[in-house]
Every structure is written in structure tokens, then in C-alpha cells.
Amino acid sequence: MHNSNPLSYSQIIPTQMKQLLDDGSVTDSSLADNVTVDPVVRGFIRDWDAIEDLLHHVLYSGLGWEIGNEGQILFTDPLCTPKANKEQLVQLMFETFNISGFYASEQAVLSLYAVGRISGCTVDIGHGKIELGKSNPQVNISMSDVEKIKELYSCCAEDELAYQKTGYSCPVEKHTLPDGQVITIGRERYTVGEALFQPCLLGLEAHGIVDQLVRAISTVSSDNQRQLLENTVVCGGTSSMAGFEERFQKESSLSSSAVQPTLVKPPEYMPENLTMYSAWVGGAILAKVVFPQNQHITKADYDETGPSIVHRKCF
């Protein structure tokens, strides 16, 4: 989500929320697991009442909007967002928040814009795109804790042989969970990355991430394949793990494809953690184009056509 106001600033907040009692207090902490609300699941809005509360907090408390003087807003959409969801979102923003302008664009496209490309292909392995299991089913651990552990410890081996060697010798670390449980992290830190290139490690009958990319691009015309593969962008938090880009490029060099995928390096002036927030950065770039040039959905557009306008003006 990007606020097009030039005086805006970024906020990074979790979408998980706590349910409050009628008096505004948080419910009994012993029931905490039962009263958390996740309005966004795997990138898609699932609880519209909760997302309305979250947006109200972000826009008015976080970004300092004033009721009656709302601005313009750009949303980033996950790939394959249902049409009904898009319409419900634009309806919520105009009818409940009374915004003056709306635009939405797919996250994969915005990630290309973030590195200065207007064509290419995006490999998104961020939150909500990848599912990871537990090596010990007896450990009681939430997915949010799994994600934190992944960010702290996961890494990619140099190649398949290097990963095999971790089975004989691998550093072991102990990690204390919020509830006091102590878990041991060993080879799992490498398995997280290796599974992207060898899904069979998780019992999945699927091709590795580079092979999937090549197969997907092989379906387009041969004239466009080089342009796409030679402008490959990886994004999402998982892609920022140590050694991932090097391993991706090495696997690409071993590909039997006539055109090998080549990663686009972001401009030097971009932040180091661009892979985690590339859709937001691309959205910020796009917002500076669509709103000043009046390519967005205006309140008049919405009043005339209704929510379906989002399919005509946002693509």
C-alpha cells in the first residue's frame, strides 16, 4: 500500500491483530491464541471487517490522514487476485474511506519497476508464497515464529554437493521460543534453501525453482524468451537468505535452456533489503506517474461506473 502524498513516510507493520473487548481492553492473555485475527492470509484479504479496522489505524493514526481530507492510494495486488476481491477493495476505499483516487497493480510487475525494468520475469518467494513444514512435529510453534527463525538462520548451500556434506558436519545452534521451549537448529537451516532447488526434500513432486522458471517462460513466443529470462528479478523475504542469489545463478548456469536466466542487480541507490520490499518500492515509483498524469480511478469514475471500474483502469 502506498500513500501518494509527497510528505508520506513508510510504515512496516504486521497484519495480525488482537481482538478487543467492548471496553477496549485486550482479552485474557491465556486466550491469546484464540483471539488473534489475520485479515490477510497468503496475500489475500480474508476478513473485511478486520481489514477496515487495520486500514483506519494505518491511514489516520499512522499516516496522519484527516477525516474529510483523505488522499490517493495505491495498493499492490498478489498475482491472481479474484475479481470480486478487487471490486470489494475499491468499494471499501471510496465508500468507507472517501479517498480521492485509487490505483492497484500486481506485485510482480511492481518488483520489476523497482529495479528499473518494464519487462522481464519475477520470481516471488516471499511470505505467503512458500509453505514450510516442521522437522519435529512435536514442537508447538506458530507460523510467525517459524518465519522469524527462517529469517535468523536459513541459508543456501553453494550447490547440491555442499548440501549433502551438511548431513555429516553442520553447526548446531539452540533457539529459545517465546514460550520458553528450546529447539535445536542444525541442517534445517540449509534444507529451507535447498528445498527451493530440490522440492523432493519435502516430499513434493515438483521441479526446482530455476527449472520452473524456464518451463514457464518456454510457453511464450521464442522472440520474447530472451528478453524475459535475461531480466529476471527475485523478490520476497525468502530470497534474501544468505547465499540464495549465488545459488540461483549457479543453477541457472547449469540449465539446459538455450537462454539462461540472469538476475537483474538493483541500482546502487536502492536499499540493501530491496528484495523484501520491492513491490512497495515499485508502487512508490508508479504512484508518482499514475496520479499526476490522472491515470488512476477518480471518485467521479467510481460514482459513474461502480466497483467494476477497477478492471478497466488498473492492470
PDB file of C-alpha atoms in Angstrom:
ATOM      1  CA  MET A   1       0.000   0.000   0.000  1.00  0.00           C
ATOM      2  CA  HIS A   2       1.440   3.361  -0.962  1.00  0.00           C
ATOM      3  CA  ASN A   3       0.169   6.762   0.053  1.00  0.00           C
ATOM      4  CA  SER A   4       0.832   9.157  -2.833  1.00  0.00           C
ATOM      5  CA  ASN A   5       1.142  12.218  -0.587  1.00  0.00           C
ATOM      6  CA  PRO A   6       4.710  13.519  -1.129  1.00  0.00           C
ATOM      7  CA  LEU A   7       5.019  14.093   2.613  1.00  0.00           C
ATOM      8  CA  SER A   8       4.214  10.460   3.390  1.00  0.00           C
ATOM      9  CA  TYR A   9       6.590   8.049   5.034  1.00  0.00           C
ATOM     10  CA  SER A  10       6.717   4.274   5.070  1.00  0.00           C
ATOM     11  CA  GLN A  11       5.391   2.068   7.828  1.00  0.00           C
ATOM     12  CA  ILE A  12       6.066  -1.626   8.194  1.00  0.00           C
ATOM     13  CA  ILE A  13       3.533  -3.287  10.477  1.00  0.00           C
ATOM     14  CA  PRO A  14       2.259  -6.852  10.929  1.00  0.00           C
ATOM     15  CA  THR A  15      -1.289  -7.507   9.769  1.00  0.00           C
ATOM     16  CA  GLN A  16      -2.121  -9.891  12.617  1.00  0.00           C
ATOM     17  CA  MET A  17      -4.447  -8.207  15.103  1.00  0.00           C
ATOM     18  CA  LYS A  18      -5.742  -8.810  18.620  1.00  0.00           C
ATOM     19  CA  GLN A  19      -9.451  -8.851  19.319  1.00  0.00           C
ATOM     20  CA  LEU A  20     -10.598  -6.299  21.911  1.00  0.00           C
ATOM     21  CA  LEU A  21     -13.413  -6.451  24.414  1.00  0.00           C
ATOM     22  CA  ASP A  22     -16.220  -3.897  24.281  1.00  0.00           C
ATOM     23  CA  ASP A  23     -14.368  -1.720  26.791  1.00  0.00           C
ATOM     24  CA  GLY A  24     -11.314  -1.600  24.540  1.00  0.00           C
ATOM     25  CA  SER A  25      -9.129  -3.923  26.606  1.00  0.00           C
ATOM     26  CA  VAL A  26      -7.348  -6.960  25.224  1.00  0.00           C
ATOM     27  CA  THR A  27      -8.928 -10.277  26.091  1.00  0.00           C
ATOM     28  CA  ASP A  28      -7.337 -12.573  28.693  1.00  0.00           C
ATOM     29  CA  SER A  29      -3.772 -13.370  27.637  1.00  0.00           C
ATOM     30  CA  SER A  30      -4.414 -17.065  28.289  1.00  0.00           C
ATOM     31  CA  LEU A  31      -6.866 -16.944  25.401  1.00  0.00           C
ATOM     32  CA  ALA A  32      -4.485 -15.026  23.134  1.00  0.00           C
ATOM     33  CA  ASP A  33      -4.141 -17.854  20.641  1.00  0.00           C
ATOM     34  CA  ASN A  34      -7.909 -17.894  20.156  1.00  0.00           C
ATOM     35  CA  VAL A  35      -8.443 -14.168  19.641  1.00  0.00           C
ATOM     36  CA  THR A  36      -5.822 -13.236  17.090  1.00  0.00           C
ATOM     37  CA  VAL A  37      -7.259 -12.116  13.758  1.00  0.00           C
ATOM     38  CA  ASP A  38      -5.484 -12.471  10.424  1.00  0.00           C
ATOM     39  CA  PRO A  39      -7.263 -10.211   7.920  1.00  0.00           C
ATOM     40  CA  VAL A  40      -4.699 -11.073   5.245  1.00  0.00           C
ATOM     41  CA  VAL A  41      -3.885 -14.737   4.526  1.00  0.00           C
ATOM     42  CA  ARG A  42      -1.259 -15.679   1.940  1.00  0.00           C
ATOM     43  CA  GLY A  43      -1.510 -12.200   0.471  1.00  0.00           C
ATOM     44  CA  PHE A  44      -5.306 -12.118   0.086  1.00  0.00           C
ATOM     45  CA  ILE A  45      -7.834 -10.246   2.227  1.00  0.00           C
ATOM     46  CA  ARG A  46      -9.957 -12.771   4.119  1.00  0.00           C
ATOM     47  CA  ASP A  47     -11.591 -10.679   6.872  1.00  0.00           C
ATOM     48  CA  TRP A  48     -13.038  -7.451   5.509  1.00  0.00           C
ATOM     49  CA  ASP A  49     -14.209  -6.112   8.872  1.00  0.00           C
ATOM     50  CA  ALA A  50     -10.725  -6.547  10.304  1.00  0.00           C
ATOM     51  CA  ILE A  51      -9.001  -5.014   7.270  1.00  0.00           C
ATOM     52  CA  GLU A  52     -11.254  -1.973   7.621  1.00  0.00           C
ATOM     53  CA  ASP A  53     -10.075  -1.537  11.223  1.00  0.00           C
ATOM     54  CA  LEU A  54      -6.451  -2.051  10.183  1.00  0.00           C
ATOM     55  CA  LEU A  55      -6.671   0.465   7.347  1.00  0.00           C
ATOM     56  CA  HIS A  56      -8.315   3.011   9.626  1.00  0.00           C
ATOM     57  CA  HIS A  57      -5.373   2.694  12.017  1.00  0.00           C
ATOM     58  CA  VAL A  58      -2.755   2.876   9.241  1.00  0.00           C
ATOM     59  CA  LEU A  59      -4.271   5.815   7.371  1.00  0.00           C
ATOM     60  CA  TYR A  60      -5.478   8.064  10.175  1.00  0.00           C
ATOM     61  CA  SER A  61      -3.151   7.178  13.074  1.00  0.00           C
ATOM     62  CA  GLY A  62      -0.103   6.028  11.131  1.00  0.00           C
ATOM     63  CA  LEU A  63      -0.007   8.297   8.105  1.00  0.00           C
ATOM     64  CA  GLY A  64      -1.855  11.190   9.676  1.00  0.00           C
ATOM     65  CA  TRP A  65      -4.762  11.494   7.258  1.00  0.00           C
ATOM     66  CA  GLU A  66      -7.598  13.763   8.381  1.00  0.00           C
ATOM     67  CA  ILE A  67     -11.233  12.719   8.076  1.00  0.00           C
ATOM     68  CA  GLY A  68     -12.740  14.729   5.254  1.00  0.00           C
ATOM     69  CA  ASN A  69      -9.346  15.343   3.655  1.00  0.00           C
ATOM     70  CA  GLU A  70      -8.377  11.849   2.500  1.00  0.00           C
ATOM     71  CA  GLY A  71      -5.756  11.396  -0.188  1.00  0.00           C
ATOM     72  CA  GLN A  72      -4.994   8.987  -3.014  1.00  0.00           C
ATOM     73  CA  ILE A  73      -3.808   5.420  -2.508  1.00  0.00           C
ATOM     74  CA  LEU A  74      -2.119   2.656  -4.487  1.00  0.00           C
ATOM     75  CA  PHE A  75      -2.453  -0.998  -3.486  1.00  0.00           C
ATOM     76  CA  THR A  76      -0.198  -3.866  -4.510  1.00  0.00           C
ATOM     77  CA  ASP A  77      -2.119  -6.961  -5.606  1.00  0.00           C
ATOM     78  CA  PRO A  78      -0.903 -10.555  -5.326  1.00  0.00           C
ATOM     79  CA  LEU A  79      -0.928 -12.487  -8.590  1.00  0.00           C
ATOM     80  CA  CYS A  80      -4.346 -13.938  -9.477  1.00  0.00           C
ATOM     81  CA  THR A  81      -6.325 -11.780  -7.050  1.00  0.00           C
ATOM     82  CA  PRO A  82     -10.016 -12.665  -7.617  1.00  0.00           C
ATOM     83  CA  LYS A  83     -12.013 -10.005  -9.427  1.00  0.00           C
ATOM     84  CA  ALA A  84     -14.537  -9.885  -6.597  1.00  0.00           C
ATOM     85  CA  ASN A  85     -11.754  -9.027  -4.113  1.00  0.00           C
ATOM     86  CA  LYS A  86     -10.548  -6.158  -6.283  1.00  0.00           C
ATOM     87  CA  GLU A  87     -14.054  -4.766  -6.547  1.00  0.00           C
ATOM     88  CA  GLN A  88     -14.673  -5.074  -2.821  1.00  0.00           C
ATOM     89  CA  LEU A  89     -11.426  -3.266  -2.051  1.00  0.00           C
ATOM     90  CA  VAL A  90     -12.100  -0.318  -4.339  1.00  0.00           C
ATOM     91  CA  GLN A  91     -15.648  -0.115  -2.940  1.00  0.00           C
ATOM     92  CA  LEU A  92     -14.307  -0.079   0.622  1.00  0.00           C
ATOM     93  CA  MET A  93     -11.811   2.668  -0.141  1.00  0.00           C
ATOM     94  CA  PHE A  94     -14.252   5.007  -1.898  1.00  0.00           C
ATOM     95  CA  GLU A  95     -17.390   4.401   0.134  1.00  0.00           C
ATOM     96  CA  THR A  96     -15.917   3.941   3.620  1.00  0.00           C
ATOM     97  CA  PHE A  97     -12.697   5.941   3.497  1.00  0.00           C
ATOM     98  CA  ASN A  98     -13.814   8.517   0.928  1.00  0.00           C
ATOM     99  CA  ILE A  99     -10.458   8.559  -0.848  1.00  0.00           C
ATOM    100  CA  SER A 100      -9.920  10.896  -3.776  1.00  0.00           C
ATOM    101  CA  GLY A 101      -8.048   8.449  -6.005  1.00  0.00           C
ATOM    102  CA  PHE A 102      -7.276   4.722  -6.278  1.00  0.00           C
ATOM    103  CA  TYR A 103      -4.907   2.521  -8.236  1.00  0.00           C
ATOM    104  CA  ALA A 104      -3.753  -1.090  -7.919  1.00  0.00           C
ATOM    105  CA  SER A 105      -1.054  -3.084  -9.666  1.00  0.00           C
ATOM    106  CA  GLU A 106       0.313  -6.611  -9.425  1.00  0.00           C
ATOM    107  CA  GLN A 107       3.222  -7.101  -7.050  1.00  0.00           C
ATOM    108  CA  ALA A 108       5.306  -8.984  -9.617  1.00  0.00           C
ATOM    109  CA  VAL A 109       5.099  -6.076 -12.068  1.00  0.00           C
ATOM    110  CA  LEU A 110       5.948  -3.544  -9.363  1.00  0.00           C
ATOM    111  CA  SER A 111       9.036  -5.553  -8.401  1.00  0.00           C
ATOM    112  CA  LEU A 112      10.281  -5.116 -11.973  1.00  0.00           C
ATOM    113  CA  TYR A 113       9.744  -1.370 -11.775  1.00  0.00           C
ATOM    114  CA  ALA A 114      11.779  -1.286  -8.559  1.00  0.00           C
ATOM    115  CA  VAL A 115      14.923  -2.368 -10.422  1.00  0.00           C
ATOM    116  CA  GLY A 116      14.315  -0.114 -13.410  1.00  0.00           C
ATOM    117  CA  ARG A 117      12.734  -2.642 -15.778  1.00  0.00           C
ATOM    118  CA  ILE A 118       9.420  -2.518 -17.604  1.00  0.00           C
ATOM    119  CA  SER A 119       9.628  -6.079 -18.931  1.00  0.00           C
ATOM    120  CA  GLY A 120      11.112  -9.258 -17.527  1.00  0.00           C
ATOM    121  CA  CYS A 121      10.020 -12.003 -15.164  1.00  0.00           C
ATOM    122  CA  THR A 122       9.647 -12.022 -11.407  1.00  0.00           C
ATOM    123  CA  VAL A 123      10.326 -14.936  -9.072  1.00  0.00           C
ATOM    124  CA  ASP A 124       8.450 -14.171  -5.850  1.00  0.00           C
ATOM    125  CA  ILE A 125       9.294 -16.403  -2.904  1.00  0.00           C
ATOM    126  CA  GLY A 126       8.166 -14.147  -0.137  1.00  0.00           C
ATOM    127  CA  HIS A 127       5.697 -14.517   2.721  1.00  0.00           C
ATOM    128  CA  GLY A 128       2.549 -16.368   1.759  1.00  0.00           C
ATOM    129  CA  LYS A 129       4.093 -17.775  -1.420  1.00  0.00           C
ATOM    130  CA  ILE A 130       6.117 -20.602   0.207  1.00  0.00           C
ATOM    131  CA  GLU A 131       4.899 -23.153   2.782  1.00  0.00           C
ATOM    132  CA  LEU A 132       7.458 -24.763   5.142  1.00  0.00           C
ATOM    133  CA  GLY A 133       6.882 -27.772   7.361  1.00  0.00           C
ATOM    134  CA  LYS A 134       8.487 -28.729  10.679  1.00  0.00           C
ATOM    135  CA  SER A 135      11.198 -31.350  11.039  1.00  0.00           C
ATOM    136  CA  ASN A 136       9.839 -32.175  14.513  1.00  0.00           C
ATOM    137  CA  PRO A 137       6.004 -32.341  14.596  1.00  0.00           C
ATOM    138  CA  GLN A 138       6.057 -32.486  18.401  1.00  0.00           C
ATOM    139  CA  VAL A 139       7.313 -28.927  18.714  1.00  0.00           C
ATOM    140  CA  ASN A 140       4.465 -26.474  19.286  1.00  0.00           C
ATOM    141  CA  ILE A 141       5.382 -23.441  17.189  1.00  0.00           C
ATOM    142  CA  SER A 142       3.389 -20.791  15.345  1.00  0.00           C
ATOM    143  CA  MET A 143       3.999 -19.864  11.726  1.00  0.00           C
ATOM    144  CA  SER A 144       5.043 -16.364  12.783  1.00  0.00           C
ATOM    145  CA  ASP A 145       7.784 -17.906  14.934  1.00  0.00           C
ATOM    146  CA  VAL A 146       8.792 -20.183  12.067  1.00  0.00           C
ATOM    147  CA  GLU A 147       9.177 -17.109   9.887  1.00  0.00           C
ATOM    148  CA  LYS A 148      11.380 -15.354  12.444  1.00  0.00           C
ATOM    149  CA  ILE A 149      13.576 -18.448  12.748  1.00  0.00           C
ATOM    150  CA  LYS A 150      13.842 -18.660   8.975  1.00  0.00           C
ATOM    151  CA  GLU A 151      14.982 -15.038   8.779  1.00  0.00           C
ATOM    152  CA  LEU A 152      17.557 -15.557  11.536  1.00  0.00           C
ATOM    153  CA  TYR A 153      19.116 -18.846  10.487  1.00  0.00           C
ATOM    154  CA  SER A 154      18.248 -20.030   6.974  1.00  0.00           C
ATOM    155  CA  CYS A 155      20.822 -20.052   4.195  1.00  0.00           C
ATOM    156  CA  CYS A 156      21.574 -21.718   0.869  1.00  0.00           C
ATOM    157  CA  ALA A 157      24.371 -24.201   0.275  1.00  0.00           C
ATOM    158  CA  GLU A 158      26.707 -23.449  -2.628  1.00  0.00           C
ATOM    159  CA  ASP A 159      25.429 -26.448  -4.596  1.00  0.00           C
ATOM    160  CA  GLU A 160      23.840 -29.860  -4.134  1.00  0.00           C
ATOM    161  CA  LEU A 161      27.124 -31.471  -3.111  1.00  0.00           C
ATOM    162  CA  ALA A 162      27.722 -28.834  -0.455  1.00  0.00           C
ATOM    163  CA  TYR A 163      24.239 -29.503   0.918  1.00  0.00           C
ATOM    164  CA  GLN A 164      24.940 -33.239   1.088  1.00  0.00           C
ATOM    165  CA  LYS A 165      28.017 -32.520   3.172  1.00  0.00           C
ATOM    166  CA  THR A 166      25.893 -30.750   5.782  1.00  0.00           C
ATOM    167  CA  GLY A 167      24.487 -34.184   6.598  1.00  0.00           C
ATOM    168  CA  TYR A 168      27.888 -35.146   8.038  1.00  0.00           C
ATOM    169  CA  SER A 169      29.029 -31.857   9.500  1.00  0.00           C
ATOM    170  CA  CYS A 170      26.800 -28.913  10.324  1.00  0.00           C
ATOM    171  CA  PRO A 171      26.915 -26.289  13.097  1.00  0.00           C
ATOM    172  CA  VAL A 172      24.109 -26.617  15.633  1.00  0.00           C
ATOM    173  CA  GLU A 173      22.501 -23.730  17.475  1.00  0.00           C
ATOM    174  CA  LYS A 174      19.877 -23.579  20.195  1.00  0.00           C
ATOM    175  CA  HIS A 175      16.970 -21.173  19.877  1.00  0.00           C
ATOM    176  CA  THR A 176      14.522 -20.234  22.613  1.00  0.00           C
ATOM    177  CA  LEU A 177      10.912 -19.758  21.536  1.00  0.00           C
ATOM    178  CA  PRO A 178       8.674 -17.088  23.130  1.00  0.00           C
ATOM    179  CA  ASP A 179       7.006 -19.716  25.336  1.00  0.00           C
ATOM    180  CA  GLY A 180      10.348 -20.912  26.710  1.00  0.00           C
ATOM    181  CA  GLN A 181      10.737 -24.022  24.569  1.00  0.00           C
ATOM    182  CA  VAL A 182      14.309 -24.572  23.418  1.00  0.00           C
ATOM    183  CA  ILE A 183      14.777 -26.052  19.964  1.00  0.00           C
ATOM    184  CA  THR A 184      17.903 -27.170  18.150  1.00  0.00           C
ATOM    185  CA  ILE A 185      18.605 -25.858  14.668  1.00  0.00           C
ATOM    186  CA  GLY A 186      21.074 -27.776  12.566  1.00  0.00           C
ATOM    187  CA  ARG A 187      20.841 -28.946   8.994  1.00  0.00           C
ATOM    188  CA  GLU A 188      17.329 -27.486   8.762  1.00  0.00           C
ATOM    189  CA  ARG A 189      18.814 -24.065   8.114  1.00  0.00           C
ATOM    190  CA  TYR A 190      20.186 -25.374   4.822  1.00  0.00           C
ATOM    191  CA  THR A 191      17.160 -27.516   3.966  1.00  0.00           C
ATOM    192  CA  VAL A 192      14.963 -24.412   3.799  1.00  0.00           C
ATOM    193  CA  GLY A 193      17.025 -23.058   0.909  1.00  0.00           C
ATOM    194  CA  GLU A 194      17.804 -26.407  -0.690  1.00  0.00           C
ATOM    195  CA  ALA A 195      14.114 -27.301  -0.929  1.00  0.00           C
ATOM    196  CA  LEU A 196      13.644 -24.416  -3.361  1.00  0.00           C
ATOM    197  CA  PHE A 197      16.015 -26.184  -5.761  1.00  0.00           C
ATOM    198  CA  GLN A 198      15.131 -29.760  -4.699  1.00  0.00           C
ATOM    199  CA  PRO A 199      11.442 -29.842  -3.658  1.00  0.00           C
ATOM    200  CA  CYS A 200      11.707 -33.625  -3.310  1.00  0.00           C
ATOM    201  CA  LEU A 201      13.393 -32.991   0.060  1.00  0.00           C
ATOM    202  CA  LEU A 202       9.947 -32.025   1.353  1.00  0.00           C
ATOM    203  CA  GLY A 203       8.223 -34.888  -0.419  1.00  0.00           C
ATOM    204  CA  LEU A 204       6.976 -32.643  -3.221  1.00  0.00           C
ATOM    205  CA  GLU A 205       6.809 -33.867  -6.790  1.00  0.00           C
ATOM    206  CA  ALA A 206       7.796 -30.580  -8.355  1.00  0.00           C
ATOM    207  CA  HIS A 207      10.621 -29.044 -10.323  1.00  0.00           C
ATOM    208  CA  GLY A 208      13.183 -26.773  -8.724  1.00  0.00           C
ATOM    209  CA  ILE A 209      12.670 -23.040  -8.835  1.00  0.00           C
ATOM    210  CA  VAL A 210      15.015 -22.391 -11.784  1.00  0.00           C
ATOM    211  CA  ASP A 211      13.538 -25.239 -13.820  1.00  0.00           C
ATOM    212  CA  GLN A 212      10.023 -23.979 -13.084  1.00  0.00           C
ATOM    213  CA  LEU A 213      11.011 -20.527 -14.289  1.00  0.00           C
ATOM    214  CA  VAL A 214      12.469 -21.842 -17.546  1.00  0.00           C
ATOM    215  CA  ARG A 215       9.434 -24.052 -18.167  1.00  0.00           C
ATOM    216  CA  ALA A 216       7.053 -21.149 -17.553  1.00  0.00           C
ATOM    217  CA  ILE A 217       8.883 -18.849 -19.941  1.00  0.00           C
ATOM    218  CA  SER A 218       9.093 -21.578 -22.616  1.00  0.00           C
ATOM    219  CA  THR A 219       5.347 -21.141 -23.121  1.00  0.00           C
ATOM    220  CA  VAL A 220       5.770 -17.623 -24.539  1.00  0.00           C
ATOM    221  CA  SER A 221       6.974 -16.853 -28.059  1.00  0.00           C
ATOM    222  CA  SER A 222      10.634 -17.534 -28.697  1.00  0.00           C
ATOM    223  CA  ASP A 223      11.143 -13.883 -29.633  1.00  0.00           C
ATOM    224  CA  ASN A 224      10.295 -12.820 -26.085  1.00  0.00           C
ATOM    225  CA  GLN A 225      12.025 -15.567 -24.110  1.00  0.00           C
ATOM    226  CA  ARG A 226      15.464 -13.936 -24.083  1.00  0.00           C
ATOM    227  CA  GLN A 227      14.065 -10.553 -23.031  1.00  0.00           C
ATOM    228  CA  LEU A 228      12.238 -12.170 -20.125  1.00  0.00           C
ATOM    229  CA  LEU A 229      14.875 -14.604 -18.862  1.00  0.00           C
ATOM    230  CA  GLU A 230      17.736 -12.121 -19.096  1.00  0.00           C
ATOM    231  CA  ASN A 231      15.748  -9.717 -16.945  1.00  0.00           C
ATOM    232  CA  THR A 232      14.874 -11.972 -14.025  1.00  0.00           C
ATOM    233  CA  VAL A 233      14.078 -10.389 -10.663  1.00  0.00           C
ATOM    234  CA  VAL A 234      13.844 -12.340  -7.412  1.00  0.00           C
ATOM    235  CA  CYS A 235      11.899 -10.837  -4.541  1.00  0.00           C
ATOM    236  CA  GLY A 236      10.312 -11.731  -1.237  1.00  0.00           C
ATOM    237  CA  GLY A 237      11.865 -12.276   2.170  1.00  0.00           C
ATOM    238  CA  THR A 238      12.985 -15.845   1.461  1.00  0.00           C
ATOM    239  CA  SER A 239      15.134 -14.661  -1.446  1.00  0.00           C
ATOM    240  CA  SER A 240      17.187 -12.520   0.946  1.00  0.00           C
ATOM    241  CA  MET A 241      18.629 -15.555   2.747  1.00  0.00           C
ATOM    242  CA  ALA A 242      22.413 -15.831   2.664  1.00  0.00           C
ATOM    243  CA  GLY A 243      23.706 -17.485  -0.491  1.00  0.00           C
ATOM    244  CA  PHE A 244      20.382 -17.597  -2.342  1.00  0.00           C
ATOM    245  CA  GLU A 245      21.235 -15.337  -5.280  1.00  0.00           C
ATOM    246  CA  GLU A 246      24.588 -17.054  -5.816  1.00  0.00           C
ATOM    247  CA  ARG A 247      22.927 -20.480  -5.792  1.00  0.00           C
ATOM    248  CA  PHE A 248      20.150 -19.302  -8.108  1.00  0.00           C
ATOM    249  CA  GLN A 249      22.687 -18.001 -10.607  1.00  0.00           C
ATOM    250  CA  LYS A 250      24.753 -21.193 -10.376  1.00  0.00           C
ATOM    251  CA  GLU A 251      21.711 -23.383 -11.012  1.00  0.00           C
ATOM    252  CA  SER A 252      20.783 -21.095 -13.904  1.00  0.00           C
ATOM    253  CA  SER A 253      24.198 -21.612 -15.485  1.00  0.00           C
ATOM    254  CA  LEU A 254      23.575 -25.380 -15.385  1.00  0.00           C
ATOM    255  CA  SER A 255      20.181 -25.060 -17.056  1.00  0.00           C
ATOM    256  CA  SER A 256      19.728 -26.836 -20.378  1.00  0.00           C
ATOM    257  CA  SER A 257      17.732 -23.885 -21.660  1.00  0.00           C
ATOM    258  CA  ALA A 258      19.092 -22.136 -24.741  1.00  0.00           C
ATOM    259  CA  VAL A 259      18.694 -18.869 -22.825  1.00  0.00           C
ATOM    260  CA  GLN A 260      19.771 -18.982 -19.187  1.00  0.00           C
ATOM    261  CA  PRO A 261      18.045 -16.858 -16.529  1.00  0.00           C
ATOM    262  CA  THR A 262      20.094 -13.840 -15.480  1.00  0.00           C
ATOM    263  CA  LEU A 263      19.363 -11.912 -12.312  1.00  0.00           C
ATOM    264  CA  VAL A 264      18.960  -8.155 -12.541  1.00  0.00           C
ATOM    265  CA  LYS A 265      21.023  -6.307  -9.973  1.00  0.00           C
ATOM    266  CA  PRO A 266      19.168  -3.400  -8.379  1.00  0.00           C
ATOM    267  CA  PRO A 267      20.606   0.110  -8.836  1.00  0.00           C
ATOM    268  CA  GLU A 268      23.191   1.085  -6.236  1.00  0.00           C
ATOM    269  CA  TYR A 269      20.991   3.824  -4.817  1.00  0.00           C
ATOM    270  CA  MET A 270      18.304   1.300  -3.842  1.00  0.00           C
ATOM    271  CA  PRO A 271      18.189  -0.032  -0.248  1.00  0.00           C
ATOM    272  CA  GLU A 272      20.087  -3.249   0.534  1.00  0.00           C
ATOM    273  CA  ASN A 273      16.905  -5.051   1.581  1.00  0.00           C
ATOM    274  CA  LEU A 274      15.130  -4.235  -1.687  1.00  0.00           C
ATOM    275  CA  THR A 275      14.156  -7.882  -2.299  1.00  0.00           C
ATOM    276  CA  MET A 276      11.894  -7.782   0.768  1.00  0.00           C
ATOM    277  CA  TYR A 277      10.075  -4.572  -0.182  1.00  0.00           C
ATOM    278  CA  SER A 278      10.485  -4.373  -3.959  1.00  0.00           C
ATOM    279  CA  ALA A 279       6.721  -4.313  -4.617  1.00  0.00           C
ATOM    280  CA  TRP A 280       6.358  -1.333  -2.263  1.00  0.00           C
ATOM    281  CA  VAL A 281       9.287   0.473  -3.915  1.00  0.00           C
ATOM    282  CA  GLY A 282       7.827  -0.223  -7.357  1.00  0.00           C
ATOM    283  CA  GLY A 283       4.483   1.045  -6.107  1.00  0.00           C
ATOM    284  CA  ALA A 284       6.080   4.261  -4.902  1.00  0.00           C
ATOM    285  CA  ILE A 285       7.618   4.751  -8.350  1.00  0.00           C
ATOM    286  CA  LEU A 286       4.349   4.001 -10.157  1.00  0.00           C
ATOM    287  CA  ALA A 287       2.328   6.285  -7.862  1.00  0.00           C
ATOM    288  CA  LYS A 288       4.461   9.224  -8.986  1.00  0.00           C
ATOM    289  CA  VAL A 289       3.339   8.514 -12.544  1.00  0.00           C
ATOM    290  CA  VAL A 290      -0.306   7.439 -12.438  1.00  0.00           C
ATOM    291  CA  PHE A 291      -1.618  10.049 -10.009  1.00  0.00           C
ATOM    292  CA  PRO A 292      -0.030  13.201 -11.501  1.00  0.00           C
ATOM    293  CA  GLN A 293      -0.991  12.012 -15.010  1.00  0.00           C
ATOM    294  CA  ASN A 294      -4.578  11.235 -13.916  1.00  0.00           C
ATOM    295  CA  GLN A 295      -4.375   7.587 -14.942  1.00  0.00           C
ATOM    296  CA  HIS A 296      -5.939   6.477 -11.664  1.00  0.00           C
ATOM    297  CA  ILE A 297      -9.554   5.868 -10.679  1.00  0.00           C
ATOM    298  CA  THR A 298     -11.108   9.111  -9.508  1.00  0.00           C
ATOM    299  CA  LYS A 299     -14.151   9.496  -7.281  1.00  0.00           C
ATOM    300  CA  ALA A 300     -16.089  10.614 -10.355  1.00  0.00           C
ATOM    301  CA  ASP A 301     -15.023   7.448 -12.225  1.00  0.00           C
ATOM    302  CA  TYR A 302     -16.205   5.318  -9.332  1.00  0.00           C
ATOM    303  CA  ASP A 303     -19.527   7.140  -8.942  1.00  0.00           C
ATOM    304  CA  GLU A 304     -20.255   6.762 -12.653  1.00  0.00           C
ATOM    305  CA  THR A 305     -19.293   3.104 -13.137  1.00  0.00           C
ATOM    306  CA  GLY A 306     -19.105   1.473  -9.723  1.00  0.00           C
ATOM    307  CA  PRO A 307     -16.557  -1.092  -8.435  1.00  0.00           C
ATOM    308  CA  SER A 308     -16.126  -2.747 -11.854  1.00  0.00           C
ATOM    309  CA  ILE A 309     -14.114   0.291 -12.966  1.00  0.00           C
ATOM    310  CA  VAL A 310     -11.106  -1.314 -11.297  1.00  0.00           C
ATOM    311  CA  HIS A 311     -10.841  -3.876 -14.133  1.00  0.00           C
ATOM    312  CA  ARG A 312     -10.718  -1.185 -16.807  1.00  0.00           C
ATOM    313  CA  LYS A 313      -8.280   1.268 -15.255  1.00  0.00           C
ATOM    314  CA  CYS A 314      -5.988  -0.941 -13.134  1.00  0.00           C
ATOM    315  CA  PHE A 315      -3.883  -3.582 -14.859  1.00  0.00           C
TER     316      PHE A 315
END
